[in-house]
XYZ file of C-alpha atoms in Angstrom:
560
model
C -8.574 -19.888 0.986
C -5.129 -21.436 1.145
C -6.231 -24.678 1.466
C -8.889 -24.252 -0.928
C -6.002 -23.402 -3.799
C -3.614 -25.594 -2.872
C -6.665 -28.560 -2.879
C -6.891 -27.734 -6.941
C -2.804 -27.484 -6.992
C -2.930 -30.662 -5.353
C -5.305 -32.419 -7.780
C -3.610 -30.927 -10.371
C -0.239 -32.827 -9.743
C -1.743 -36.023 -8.629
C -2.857 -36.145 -12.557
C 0.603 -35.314 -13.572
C 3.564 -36.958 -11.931
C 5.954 -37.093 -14.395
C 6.807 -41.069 -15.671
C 10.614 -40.354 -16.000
C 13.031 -37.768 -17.799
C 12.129 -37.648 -21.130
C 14.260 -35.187 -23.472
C 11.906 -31.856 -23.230
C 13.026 -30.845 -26.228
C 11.789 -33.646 -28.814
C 8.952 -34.396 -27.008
C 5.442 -33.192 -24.832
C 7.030 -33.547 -21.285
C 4.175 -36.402 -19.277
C 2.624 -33.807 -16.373
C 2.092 -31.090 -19.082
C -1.406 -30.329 -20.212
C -1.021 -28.682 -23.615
C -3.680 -26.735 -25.101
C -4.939 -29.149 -27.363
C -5.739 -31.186 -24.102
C -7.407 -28.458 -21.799
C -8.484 -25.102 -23.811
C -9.196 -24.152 -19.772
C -6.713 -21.059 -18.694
C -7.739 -21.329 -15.091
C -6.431 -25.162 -15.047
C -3.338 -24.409 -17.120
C -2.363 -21.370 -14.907
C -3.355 -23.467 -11.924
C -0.883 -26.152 -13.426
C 2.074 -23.468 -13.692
C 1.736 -22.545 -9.865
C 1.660 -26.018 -9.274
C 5.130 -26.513 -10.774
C 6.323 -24.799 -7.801
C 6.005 -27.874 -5.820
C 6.937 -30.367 -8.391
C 10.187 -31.382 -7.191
C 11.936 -34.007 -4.753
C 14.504 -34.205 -2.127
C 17.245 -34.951 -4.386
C 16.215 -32.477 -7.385
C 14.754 -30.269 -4.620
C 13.881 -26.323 -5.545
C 14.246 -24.588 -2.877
C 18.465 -25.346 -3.747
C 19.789 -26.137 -0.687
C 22.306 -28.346 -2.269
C 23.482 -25.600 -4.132
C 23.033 -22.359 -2.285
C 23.715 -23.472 1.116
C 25.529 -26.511 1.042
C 27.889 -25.147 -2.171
C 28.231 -22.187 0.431
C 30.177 -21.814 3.896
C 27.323 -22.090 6.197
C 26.518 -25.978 5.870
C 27.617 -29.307 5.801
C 25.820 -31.927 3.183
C 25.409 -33.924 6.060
C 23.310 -37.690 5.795
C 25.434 -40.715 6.711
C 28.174 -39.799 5.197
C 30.283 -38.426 2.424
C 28.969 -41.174 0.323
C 25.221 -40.484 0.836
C 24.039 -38.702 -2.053
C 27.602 -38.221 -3.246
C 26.539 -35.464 -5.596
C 26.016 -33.197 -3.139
C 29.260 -34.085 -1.620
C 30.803 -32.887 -4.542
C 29.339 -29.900 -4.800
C 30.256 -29.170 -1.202
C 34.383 -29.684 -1.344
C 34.070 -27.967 -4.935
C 35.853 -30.845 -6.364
C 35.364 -34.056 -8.513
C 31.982 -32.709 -10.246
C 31.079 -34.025 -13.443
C 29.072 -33.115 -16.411
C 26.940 -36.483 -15.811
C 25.245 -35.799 -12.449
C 21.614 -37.306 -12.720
C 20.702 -35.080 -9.713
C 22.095 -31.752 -12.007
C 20.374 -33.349 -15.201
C 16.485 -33.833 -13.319
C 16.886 -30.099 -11.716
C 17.247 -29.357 -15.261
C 14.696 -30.891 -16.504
C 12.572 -30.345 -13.799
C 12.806 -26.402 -14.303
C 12.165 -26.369 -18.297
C 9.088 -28.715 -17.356
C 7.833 -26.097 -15.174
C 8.483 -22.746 -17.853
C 7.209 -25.327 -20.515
C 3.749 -25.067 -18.306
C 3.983 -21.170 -18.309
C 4.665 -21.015 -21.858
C 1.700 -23.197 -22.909
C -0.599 -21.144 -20.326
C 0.790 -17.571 -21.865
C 0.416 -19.154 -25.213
C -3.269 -20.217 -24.902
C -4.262 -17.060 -23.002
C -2.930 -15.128 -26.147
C -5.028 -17.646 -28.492
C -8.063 -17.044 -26.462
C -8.671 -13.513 -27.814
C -10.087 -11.082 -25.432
C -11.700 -11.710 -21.996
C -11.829 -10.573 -18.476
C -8.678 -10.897 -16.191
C -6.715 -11.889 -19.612
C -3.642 -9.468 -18.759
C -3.680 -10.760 -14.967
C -3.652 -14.187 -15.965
C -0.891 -13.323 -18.167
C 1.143 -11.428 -15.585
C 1.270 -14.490 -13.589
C 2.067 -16.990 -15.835
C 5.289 -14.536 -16.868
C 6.211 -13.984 -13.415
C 6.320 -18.152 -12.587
C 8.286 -18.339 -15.929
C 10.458 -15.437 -14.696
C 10.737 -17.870 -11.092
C 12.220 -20.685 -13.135
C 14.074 -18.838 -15.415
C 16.067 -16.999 -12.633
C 16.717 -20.190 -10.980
C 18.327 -21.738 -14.182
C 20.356 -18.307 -14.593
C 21.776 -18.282 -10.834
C 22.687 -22.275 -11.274
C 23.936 -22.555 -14.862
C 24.747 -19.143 -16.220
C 23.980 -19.731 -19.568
C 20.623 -21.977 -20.829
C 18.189 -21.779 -23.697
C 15.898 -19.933 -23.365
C 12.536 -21.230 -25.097
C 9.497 -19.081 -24.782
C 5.383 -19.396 -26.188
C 6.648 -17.984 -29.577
C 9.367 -20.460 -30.052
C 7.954 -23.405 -32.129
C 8.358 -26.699 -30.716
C 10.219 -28.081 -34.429
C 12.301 -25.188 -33.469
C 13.304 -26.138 -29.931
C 16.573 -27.346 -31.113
C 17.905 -24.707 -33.301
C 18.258 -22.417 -30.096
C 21.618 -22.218 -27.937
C 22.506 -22.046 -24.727
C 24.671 -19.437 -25.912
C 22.261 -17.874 -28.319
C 22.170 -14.883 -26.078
C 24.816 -12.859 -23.530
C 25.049 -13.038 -20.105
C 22.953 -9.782 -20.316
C 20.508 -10.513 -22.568
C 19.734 -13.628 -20.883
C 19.523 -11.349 -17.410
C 16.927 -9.091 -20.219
C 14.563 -11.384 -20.968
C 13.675 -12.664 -17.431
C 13.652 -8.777 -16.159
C 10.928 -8.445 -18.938
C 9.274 -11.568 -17.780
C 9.218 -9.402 -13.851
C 8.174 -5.974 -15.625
C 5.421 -7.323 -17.806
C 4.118 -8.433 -13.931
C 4.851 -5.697 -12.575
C 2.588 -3.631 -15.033
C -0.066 -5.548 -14.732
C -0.825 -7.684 -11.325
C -2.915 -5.689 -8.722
C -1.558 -4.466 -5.745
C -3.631 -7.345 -3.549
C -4.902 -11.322 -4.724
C -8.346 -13.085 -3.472
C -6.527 -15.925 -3.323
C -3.421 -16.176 -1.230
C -0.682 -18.084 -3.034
C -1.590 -15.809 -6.277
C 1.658 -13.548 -7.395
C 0.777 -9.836 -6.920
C 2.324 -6.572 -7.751
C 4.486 -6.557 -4.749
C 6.095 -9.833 -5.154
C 6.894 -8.894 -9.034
C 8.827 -5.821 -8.321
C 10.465 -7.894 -5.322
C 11.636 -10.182 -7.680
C 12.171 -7.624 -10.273
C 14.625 -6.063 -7.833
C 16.485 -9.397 -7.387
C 16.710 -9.979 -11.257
C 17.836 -6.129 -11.614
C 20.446 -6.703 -8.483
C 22.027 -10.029 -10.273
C 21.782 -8.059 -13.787
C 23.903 -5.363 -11.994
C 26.781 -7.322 -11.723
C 28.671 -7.014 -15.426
C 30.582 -10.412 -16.053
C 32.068 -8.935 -19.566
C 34.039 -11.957 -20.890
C 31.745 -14.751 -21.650
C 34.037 -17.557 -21.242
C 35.115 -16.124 -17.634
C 33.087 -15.422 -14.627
C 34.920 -12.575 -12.764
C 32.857 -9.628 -12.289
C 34.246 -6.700 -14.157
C 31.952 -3.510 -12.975
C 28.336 -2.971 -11.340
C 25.823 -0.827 -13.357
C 24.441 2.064 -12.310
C 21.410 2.248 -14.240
C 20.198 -1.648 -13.341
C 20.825 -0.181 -9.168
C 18.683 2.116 -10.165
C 15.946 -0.284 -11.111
C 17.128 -2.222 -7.642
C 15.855 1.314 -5.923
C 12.632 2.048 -8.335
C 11.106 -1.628 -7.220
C 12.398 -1.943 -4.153
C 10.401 1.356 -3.433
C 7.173 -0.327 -4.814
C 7.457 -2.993 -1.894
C 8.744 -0.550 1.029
C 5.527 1.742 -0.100
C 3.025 -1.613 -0.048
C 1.418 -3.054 3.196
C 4.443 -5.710 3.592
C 6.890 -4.904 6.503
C 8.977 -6.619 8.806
C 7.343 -9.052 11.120
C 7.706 -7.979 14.735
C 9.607 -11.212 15.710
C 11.713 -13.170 13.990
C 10.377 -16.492 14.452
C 6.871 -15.703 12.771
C 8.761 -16.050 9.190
C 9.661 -19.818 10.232
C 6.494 -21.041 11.793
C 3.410 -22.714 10.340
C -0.377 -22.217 11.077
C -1.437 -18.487 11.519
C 2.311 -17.545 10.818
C 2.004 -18.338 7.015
C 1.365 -16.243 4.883
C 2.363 -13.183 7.473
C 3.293 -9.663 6.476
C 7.039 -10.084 5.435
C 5.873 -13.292 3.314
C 6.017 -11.604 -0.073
C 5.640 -14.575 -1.744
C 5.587 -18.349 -0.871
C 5.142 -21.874 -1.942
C 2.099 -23.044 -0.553
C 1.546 -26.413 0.916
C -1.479 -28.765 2.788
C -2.605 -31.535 3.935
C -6.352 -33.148 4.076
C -6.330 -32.684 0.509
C -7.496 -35.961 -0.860
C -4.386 -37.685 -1.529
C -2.391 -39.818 0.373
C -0.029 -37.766 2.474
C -1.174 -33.738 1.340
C 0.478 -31.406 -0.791
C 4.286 -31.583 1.308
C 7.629 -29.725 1.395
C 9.827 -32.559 -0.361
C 12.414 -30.102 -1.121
C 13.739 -29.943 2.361
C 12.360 -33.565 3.774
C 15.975 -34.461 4.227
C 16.948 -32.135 6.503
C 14.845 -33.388 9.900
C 17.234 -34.833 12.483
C 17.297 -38.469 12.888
C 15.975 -38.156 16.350
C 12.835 -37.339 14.889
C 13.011 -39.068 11.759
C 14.922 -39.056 8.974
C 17.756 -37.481 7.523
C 19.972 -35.805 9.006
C 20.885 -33.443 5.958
C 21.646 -29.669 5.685
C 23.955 -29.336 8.857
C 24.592 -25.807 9.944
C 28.487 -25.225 10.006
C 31.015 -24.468 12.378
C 32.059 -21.061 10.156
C 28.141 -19.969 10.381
C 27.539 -20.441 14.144
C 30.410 -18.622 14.816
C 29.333 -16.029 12.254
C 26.919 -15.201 14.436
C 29.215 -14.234 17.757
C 29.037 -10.790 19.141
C 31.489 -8.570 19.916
C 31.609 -6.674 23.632
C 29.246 -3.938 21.886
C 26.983 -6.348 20.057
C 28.387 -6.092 16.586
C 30.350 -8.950 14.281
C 33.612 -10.079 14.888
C 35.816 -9.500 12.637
C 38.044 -12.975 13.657
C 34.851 -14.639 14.200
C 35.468 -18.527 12.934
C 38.340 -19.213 15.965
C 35.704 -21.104 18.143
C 35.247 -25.419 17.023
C 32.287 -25.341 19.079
C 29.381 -23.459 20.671
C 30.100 -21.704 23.462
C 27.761 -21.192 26.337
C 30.539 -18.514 27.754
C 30.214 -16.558 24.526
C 27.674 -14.048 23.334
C 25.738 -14.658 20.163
C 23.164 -12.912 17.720
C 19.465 -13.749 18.614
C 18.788 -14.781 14.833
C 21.253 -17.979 15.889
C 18.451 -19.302 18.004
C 16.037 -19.239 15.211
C 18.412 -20.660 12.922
C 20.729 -23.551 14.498
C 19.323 -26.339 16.821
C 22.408 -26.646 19.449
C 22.449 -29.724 21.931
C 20.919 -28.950 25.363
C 18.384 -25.733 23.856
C 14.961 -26.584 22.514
C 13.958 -27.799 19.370
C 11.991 -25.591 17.688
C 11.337 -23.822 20.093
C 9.624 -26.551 22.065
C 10.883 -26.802 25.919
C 9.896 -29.905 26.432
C 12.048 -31.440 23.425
C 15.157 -30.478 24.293
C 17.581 -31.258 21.306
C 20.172 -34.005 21.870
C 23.839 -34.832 20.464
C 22.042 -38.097 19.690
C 20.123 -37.089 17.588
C 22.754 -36.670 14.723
C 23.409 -39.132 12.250
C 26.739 -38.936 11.794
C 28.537 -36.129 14.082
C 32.310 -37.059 13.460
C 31.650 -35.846 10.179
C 29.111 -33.303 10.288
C 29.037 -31.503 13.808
C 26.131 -31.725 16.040
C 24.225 -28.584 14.679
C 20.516 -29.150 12.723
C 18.769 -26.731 10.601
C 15.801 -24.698 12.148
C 14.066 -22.580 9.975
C 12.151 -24.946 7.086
C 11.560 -27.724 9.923
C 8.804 -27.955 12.651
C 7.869 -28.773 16.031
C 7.156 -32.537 15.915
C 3.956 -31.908 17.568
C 2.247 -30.338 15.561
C -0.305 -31.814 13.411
C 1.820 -30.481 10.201
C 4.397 -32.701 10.736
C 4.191 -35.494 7.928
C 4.885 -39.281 8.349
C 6.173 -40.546 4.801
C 8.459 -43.429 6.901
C 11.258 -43.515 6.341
C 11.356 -39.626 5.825
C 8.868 -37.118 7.387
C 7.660 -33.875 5.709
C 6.092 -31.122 6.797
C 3.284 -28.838 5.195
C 4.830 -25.268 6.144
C 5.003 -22.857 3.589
C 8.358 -21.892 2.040
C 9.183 -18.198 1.370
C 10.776 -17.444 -1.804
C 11.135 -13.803 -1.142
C 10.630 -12.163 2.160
C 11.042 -8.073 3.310
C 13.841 -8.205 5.127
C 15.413 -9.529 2.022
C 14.206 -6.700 -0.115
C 15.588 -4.347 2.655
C 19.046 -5.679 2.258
C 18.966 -5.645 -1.789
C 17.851 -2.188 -1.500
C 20.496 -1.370 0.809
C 23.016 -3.118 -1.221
C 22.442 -1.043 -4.409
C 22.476 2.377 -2.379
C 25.895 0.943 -1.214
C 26.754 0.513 -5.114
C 25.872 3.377 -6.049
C 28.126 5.277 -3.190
C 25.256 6.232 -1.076
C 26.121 4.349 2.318
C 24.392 6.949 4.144
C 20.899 5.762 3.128
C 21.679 2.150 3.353
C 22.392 2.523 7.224
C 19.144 2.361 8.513
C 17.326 -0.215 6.590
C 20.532 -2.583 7.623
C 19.755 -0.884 11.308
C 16.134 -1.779 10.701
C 16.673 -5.196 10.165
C 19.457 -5.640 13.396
C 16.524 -4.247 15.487
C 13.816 -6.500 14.559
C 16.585 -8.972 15.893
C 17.170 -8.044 18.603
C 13.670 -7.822 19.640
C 13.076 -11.516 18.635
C 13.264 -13.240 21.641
C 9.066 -14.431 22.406
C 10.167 -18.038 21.762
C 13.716 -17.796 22.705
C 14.049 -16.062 26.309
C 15.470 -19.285 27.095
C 18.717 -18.148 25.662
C 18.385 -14.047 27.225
C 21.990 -14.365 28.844
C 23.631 -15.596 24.797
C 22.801 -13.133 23.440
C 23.851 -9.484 22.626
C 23.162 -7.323 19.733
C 23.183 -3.658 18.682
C 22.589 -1.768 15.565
C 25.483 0.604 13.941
C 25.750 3.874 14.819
C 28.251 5.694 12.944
C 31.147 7.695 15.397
C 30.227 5.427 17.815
C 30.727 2.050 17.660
C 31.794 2.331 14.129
C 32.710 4.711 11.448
C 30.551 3.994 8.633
C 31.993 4.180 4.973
C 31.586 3.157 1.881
C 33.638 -0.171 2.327
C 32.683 -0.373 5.809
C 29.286 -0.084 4.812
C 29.598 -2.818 1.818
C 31.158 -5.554 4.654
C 28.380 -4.661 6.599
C 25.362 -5.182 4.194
C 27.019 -8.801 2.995
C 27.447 -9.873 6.485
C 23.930 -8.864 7.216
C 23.025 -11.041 4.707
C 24.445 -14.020 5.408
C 22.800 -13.867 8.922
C 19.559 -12.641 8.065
C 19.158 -15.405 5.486
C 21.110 -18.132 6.806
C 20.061 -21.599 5.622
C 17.263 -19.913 3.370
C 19.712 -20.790 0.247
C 20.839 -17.585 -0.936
C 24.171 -17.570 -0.126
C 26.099 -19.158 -2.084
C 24.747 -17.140 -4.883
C 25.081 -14.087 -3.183
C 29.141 -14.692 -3.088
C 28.813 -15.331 -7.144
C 27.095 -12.263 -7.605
C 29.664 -10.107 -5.321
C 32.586 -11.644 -7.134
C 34.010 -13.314 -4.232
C 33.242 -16.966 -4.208
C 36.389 -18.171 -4.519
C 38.220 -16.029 -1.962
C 35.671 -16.624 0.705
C 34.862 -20.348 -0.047
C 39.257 -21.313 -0.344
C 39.583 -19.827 3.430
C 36.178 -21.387 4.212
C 38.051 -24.625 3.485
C 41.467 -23.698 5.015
C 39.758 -23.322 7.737
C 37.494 -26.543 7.812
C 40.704 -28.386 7.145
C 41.889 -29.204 10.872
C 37.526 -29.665 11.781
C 36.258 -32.010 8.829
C 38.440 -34.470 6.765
C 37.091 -34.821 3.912
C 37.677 -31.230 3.182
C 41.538 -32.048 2.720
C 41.196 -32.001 -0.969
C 38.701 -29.133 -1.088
C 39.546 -26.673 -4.040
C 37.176 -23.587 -5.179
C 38.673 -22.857 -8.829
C 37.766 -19.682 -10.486
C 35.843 -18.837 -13.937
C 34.699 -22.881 -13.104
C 32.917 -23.243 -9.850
C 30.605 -20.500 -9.822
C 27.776 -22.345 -12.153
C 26.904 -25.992 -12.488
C 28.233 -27.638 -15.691
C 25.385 -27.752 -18.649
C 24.287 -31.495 -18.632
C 26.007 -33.796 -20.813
C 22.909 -35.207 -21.266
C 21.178 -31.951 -22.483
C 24.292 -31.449 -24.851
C 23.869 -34.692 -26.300
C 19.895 -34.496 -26.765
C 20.900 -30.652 -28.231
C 23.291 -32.671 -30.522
C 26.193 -30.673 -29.226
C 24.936 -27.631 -30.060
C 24.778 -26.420 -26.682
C 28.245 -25.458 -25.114
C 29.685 -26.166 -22.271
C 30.399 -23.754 -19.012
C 34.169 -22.698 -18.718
C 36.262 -25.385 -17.167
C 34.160 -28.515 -17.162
C-alpha cells in the first residue's frame, strides 16, 4: 500500500516541478493545480501530501540546517566553511543576512506547499456534500498545520494566508497582522479541526490519522505554552498553564492509541519492514520503482552520506553531542560532560550513541563488514571524524540511491515519533509542577535504551545506562526533574532536528549555544568569531525578497 500511494505522489510531482521562484503572492505558483485545472479532490489532496517531499538538499525540510546544525550537536560539515556558506552562517550565529537564497526558497517552498492545502480545503468546501468530505478536509488542515508550524518555529512571525483569503487580497495581509499567539491559534485550530475529525486508523499508510493530529496538536500546544509577551523581543516571559493542559489532553489521545515505543531502538532508523513501525506516528513516505528516473527519494538529507560512500560529507555529529552522551559510574549524565576532544574507547557511553554517531573503527550502520573509516571524511581538520546515523543506510541495501555525484536513499523520515510525545508530555507535567508523574515516562524511554543493543552488541563493554530512581541515585525535584527531561531530549532526538528549536522554546538558546562556542573555540577555528545574540538569533530574518515583493509591508524580525 505504501508503494502504491507514494506511486500517485510520485506522478503527481513529476507533473509539477516547480520552473523557478516566482513571487507566490502575485502569481499561481508552477506545481500547483488550482481548481479551475482539476475539480478532482482526491488529486488535489494527493498533491498536498506530496508537498511533503517537494524540497532539495539545500532548501531541505526536514531542517537540518537549522535545527541541528543552528544547534550544539553538529557541525555544517562539506568541504569546508565555504561550501554552502549559508549554512555556515547559520552555524557560528554570525554574518547572516536578510538575502540568503537558501532562506528565501525554504520560504517559498513552504507557502507553495499550504498554497496546495488551501486550494484542496477550498475546493472540498465548493464541492457541497459527499462522502469522506470532513476526512478529506481534516487532512488537508493538518498538512497546512505541518507547514505552518514549520514557518512559525523558523521565522516567528509570517502571513498567514488561508482558502478564505482572496488571492487580490494576498498582499494586504502582514506578517505582523497577528501576535505571536494568535499566530500559535490558528495552526492549533488547523491540529483540532484534525483531531475532530480523522479516524483513529487510515487504509492507506502515509494518510494523517487521529493519532498523529493530537501528536502534533500537543507539539503546537507545547510551543504555544511558552509566552514571548513583547513582540519585538524573544525572551520567554511565563509558560501557560491552560495550553500544558492541552499538552496532557492530546498527549493522552496518543498514549491511549495502539502506538508505543518500539522494543529497540534501531527499528525507528531502519528501512524495509521497519517503516512505518509502531512509534512511527507519522512519516514522509518515499520509493523507488515508481516510474521515474531515480524513485520518489529523501533529498532533504542526501548531503549528509560520508564521502566514503558517496557524497557529502554534511551534518557532522559534534564533539559537545558525543560527549553528551557519556555515562556516569551509575549510568546517568554527567554533569561536566563536554571535557573529552575525542571518543573514548576507555569511557562509558549511552547505547542511543551507537545508533546515532558513526565513530572510526565501529560499523556503519550497523553493518560488520563495513567498518567505518577516518577516511572516509571529507574534511576532518575542520569537522571531526564523526557521521550522522540515523536518516542514512546500509550501502547494501537495494534502497540506497545512485544520483552521482550524491546518493539518496528511499527510507522514510519520521516527523513525529512516541518517544517524542512521551517527552512533551513529560515536559508539561514538569511545567505544571508535577515532576512526580513525569518520572516514569522519562524512565520509560531510558529503558527502551538500554535494551537497544540487537544491532549493536558490538559495543556491550561502552556502554552503561540506568533509569532515575529518586533517593537513590538521585533526588528528583522540580528543577532536577526539568534538567532531566531537556537532556533526555537532546539524546533521544539527536540529529532528528529538533533541537535547536527546543532551546528557543525553553528560553535558553543563547546561554547554551555562547558556552557551546566557548567551548568549540580551542577544537574548531572558525568558531573564533562565533556570537549567539539575543531577541536576534532565535528566528531566521523575513526575506528581503518577500519584503520587497510585500512592498515593505511586511516587517522585519528584531535585529536584522
Amino acid at each position: 500500500m505504501k508503494r502504491a500511494f507514494n506511486k500517485i505522489v510520485t506522478m503527481v510531482f513529476a507533473t509539477g516541478l516547480l520552473a523557478g521562484c516566482a513571487d507566490f503572492l502575485d502569481e499561481t505558483p508552477n506545481g500547483v493545480l488550482s481548481s479551475d485545472q482539476v475539480n478532482d479532490v482526491d488529486r488535489l489532496l494527493t498533491a498536498t501530501y506530496s508537498a511533503l517531499g517537494n524540497d532539495h538538499y539545500d532548501v531541505p525540510f526536514s531542517l537540518w540546517p537549522y535545527g541541528t546544525v543552528r544547534s550544539d550537536d553538529a557541525y555544517k560539515g562539506g568541504s569546508g566553511p565555504q561550501d554552502i556558506q549559508v549554512f555556515h552562517f547559520l552555524e557560528v550565529s554570525n554574518n547572516i543576512m536578510t538575502n540568503f537564497g537558501e532562506v528565501d526558497r525554504l520560504w517559498f517552498q513552504c507557502y507553495l506547499s499550504i498554497s496546495r492545502a488551501n486550494t484542496t480545503i477550498r475546493t472540498i468546501h465548493e464541492a457541497g456534500d459527499f462522502e469522506g468530505k470532513e476526512v478529506k478536509l481534516a487532512e488537508a488542515r493538518f498538512l497546512r498545520g505541518h507547514f505552518y508550524f514549520m514557518l512559525k518555529i523558523l521565522f516567528k512571525y509570517v502571513p498567514y494566508i488561508d482558502e478564505n483569503t482572496p488571492i487580490d487580497s494576498y498582499e494586504t495581509v502582514s506578517n505582523r497582522e497577528l501576535s505571536n499567539d494568535e499566530l500559535w491559534q490558528k495552526i492549533v485550530d488547523d491540529f483540532q479541526y484534525a483531531v475532530d475529525h480523522l479516524p483513529p486508523t487510515q487504509t492507506e499508510i502515509g494518510r494523517a490519522n487521529q493519532t498523529a493530529a493530537a501528536a502534533y496538536l500537543a507539539k503546537a500546544y507545547l510551543y504555544k505554552a511558552y509566552r514571548q509577551g513583547d513582540p519585538e523581543r524573544n525572551t520567554v516571559t511565563g509558560i501557560d498553564a491552560a495550553d500544558l493542559e492541552k499538552v496532557l489532553q492530546n498527549t493522552q489521545i496518543v498514549l491511549s492509541s495502539d502506538y508505543s515505543l518500539e522494543a529497540d531502538f534501531a527499528f525507528n532508523f531502519l528501512p524495509g519492514s521497519y517503516e512505518n513501525g509502531k512509534e512511527a506516528i507519522f512519516s514522509v513516505q518515499y520509493s523507488k520503482d515508481d516510474g521515474t528516473k531515480f524513485g520518489r527519494v529523501n533529498l532533504s538529507d542526501v548531503l549528509s552520506v560520508p564521502m566514503g560512500l558517496g557524497c557529502c560529507d554534511f551534518k557532522k555529529p559534534s564533539q559537545s553531542l558525543v560527549n553528551a552522551f557519556r555515562t556516569t559510574g551509575n549510568g546517568l549524565p554527567i554533569e561536566n560532560y563536554n571535557t573529552l576532544d575525542n571518543y573514548s574507547n576507555t569511557e562509558k557511553y549511552d547505547p542511543r550513541l551507537f545508533h546515532t554517531v558513526a565513530i572510526p573503527g565501529l560499523p556503519y550502520k550497523y553493518n560488520t563488514d563495513r567498518l567505518y573509516e577516518e577516511s572516509w571524511n571529507r574534511n576532518p581538520a575542520d569537522y571531526s571524524v564523526y557521521a550522522s546515523l540515523k536518516e542514512n543506510v546500509d550501502p547494501d541495501c537495494d534502497c540506497f540511491v545512485p544520483m552521482v555525484p550524491f546518493y539518496a536513499n528511499t527510507k522514510n523520515r519520521i516527523l513525529i515519533r512516541f518517544a517524542d510525545v512521551l517527552l512533551m508530555r513529560a515536559e508539561a507535567l514538569i511545567e505544571l509542577h508535577r515532576p512526580q508523574e513525569a518520572l516514569p515516562l522519562i524512565n520509560e524511554i531510558r529503558a527502551r535504551a538500554k535494551s537497544s543493543m540487537q544491532f549493536t552488541g558490538y559495543t556491550s563493554d561502552k556502554t552503561l545506562i540506568e533509569t532515575y530512581r529518586d533517593g537513590v541515585n538521585i533526588n528528583w525535584s522540580e528543577s532536577v526533574a526539568r534538567e532531566a527531561l531537556r537532556w533526555e531530549r537532546r539524546l533521544e532526538l539527536a540529529m532528528e532536528n529538533e533541537r535547536f528549536f527546543d532551546l528557543v522554546r525553553w528560553g535558553v538558546a543563547e546561554q547554551t549555544m555562547n558556552a557551546y562556542y566557548n567551548a568549540e573555540r580551542s577544537r574548531r577555528s572558525y568558531y573564533a568569531s562565533a556570537q549567539f545574540a539575543a531577541n536576534k538569533h532565535e528566528y531566521l530574518p523575513i526575506p528581503e525578497a518577500q519584503i520587497r515583493l510585500s512592498k515593505y509591508l511586511y516587517q522585519q524580525n528584531p535585529g536584522y
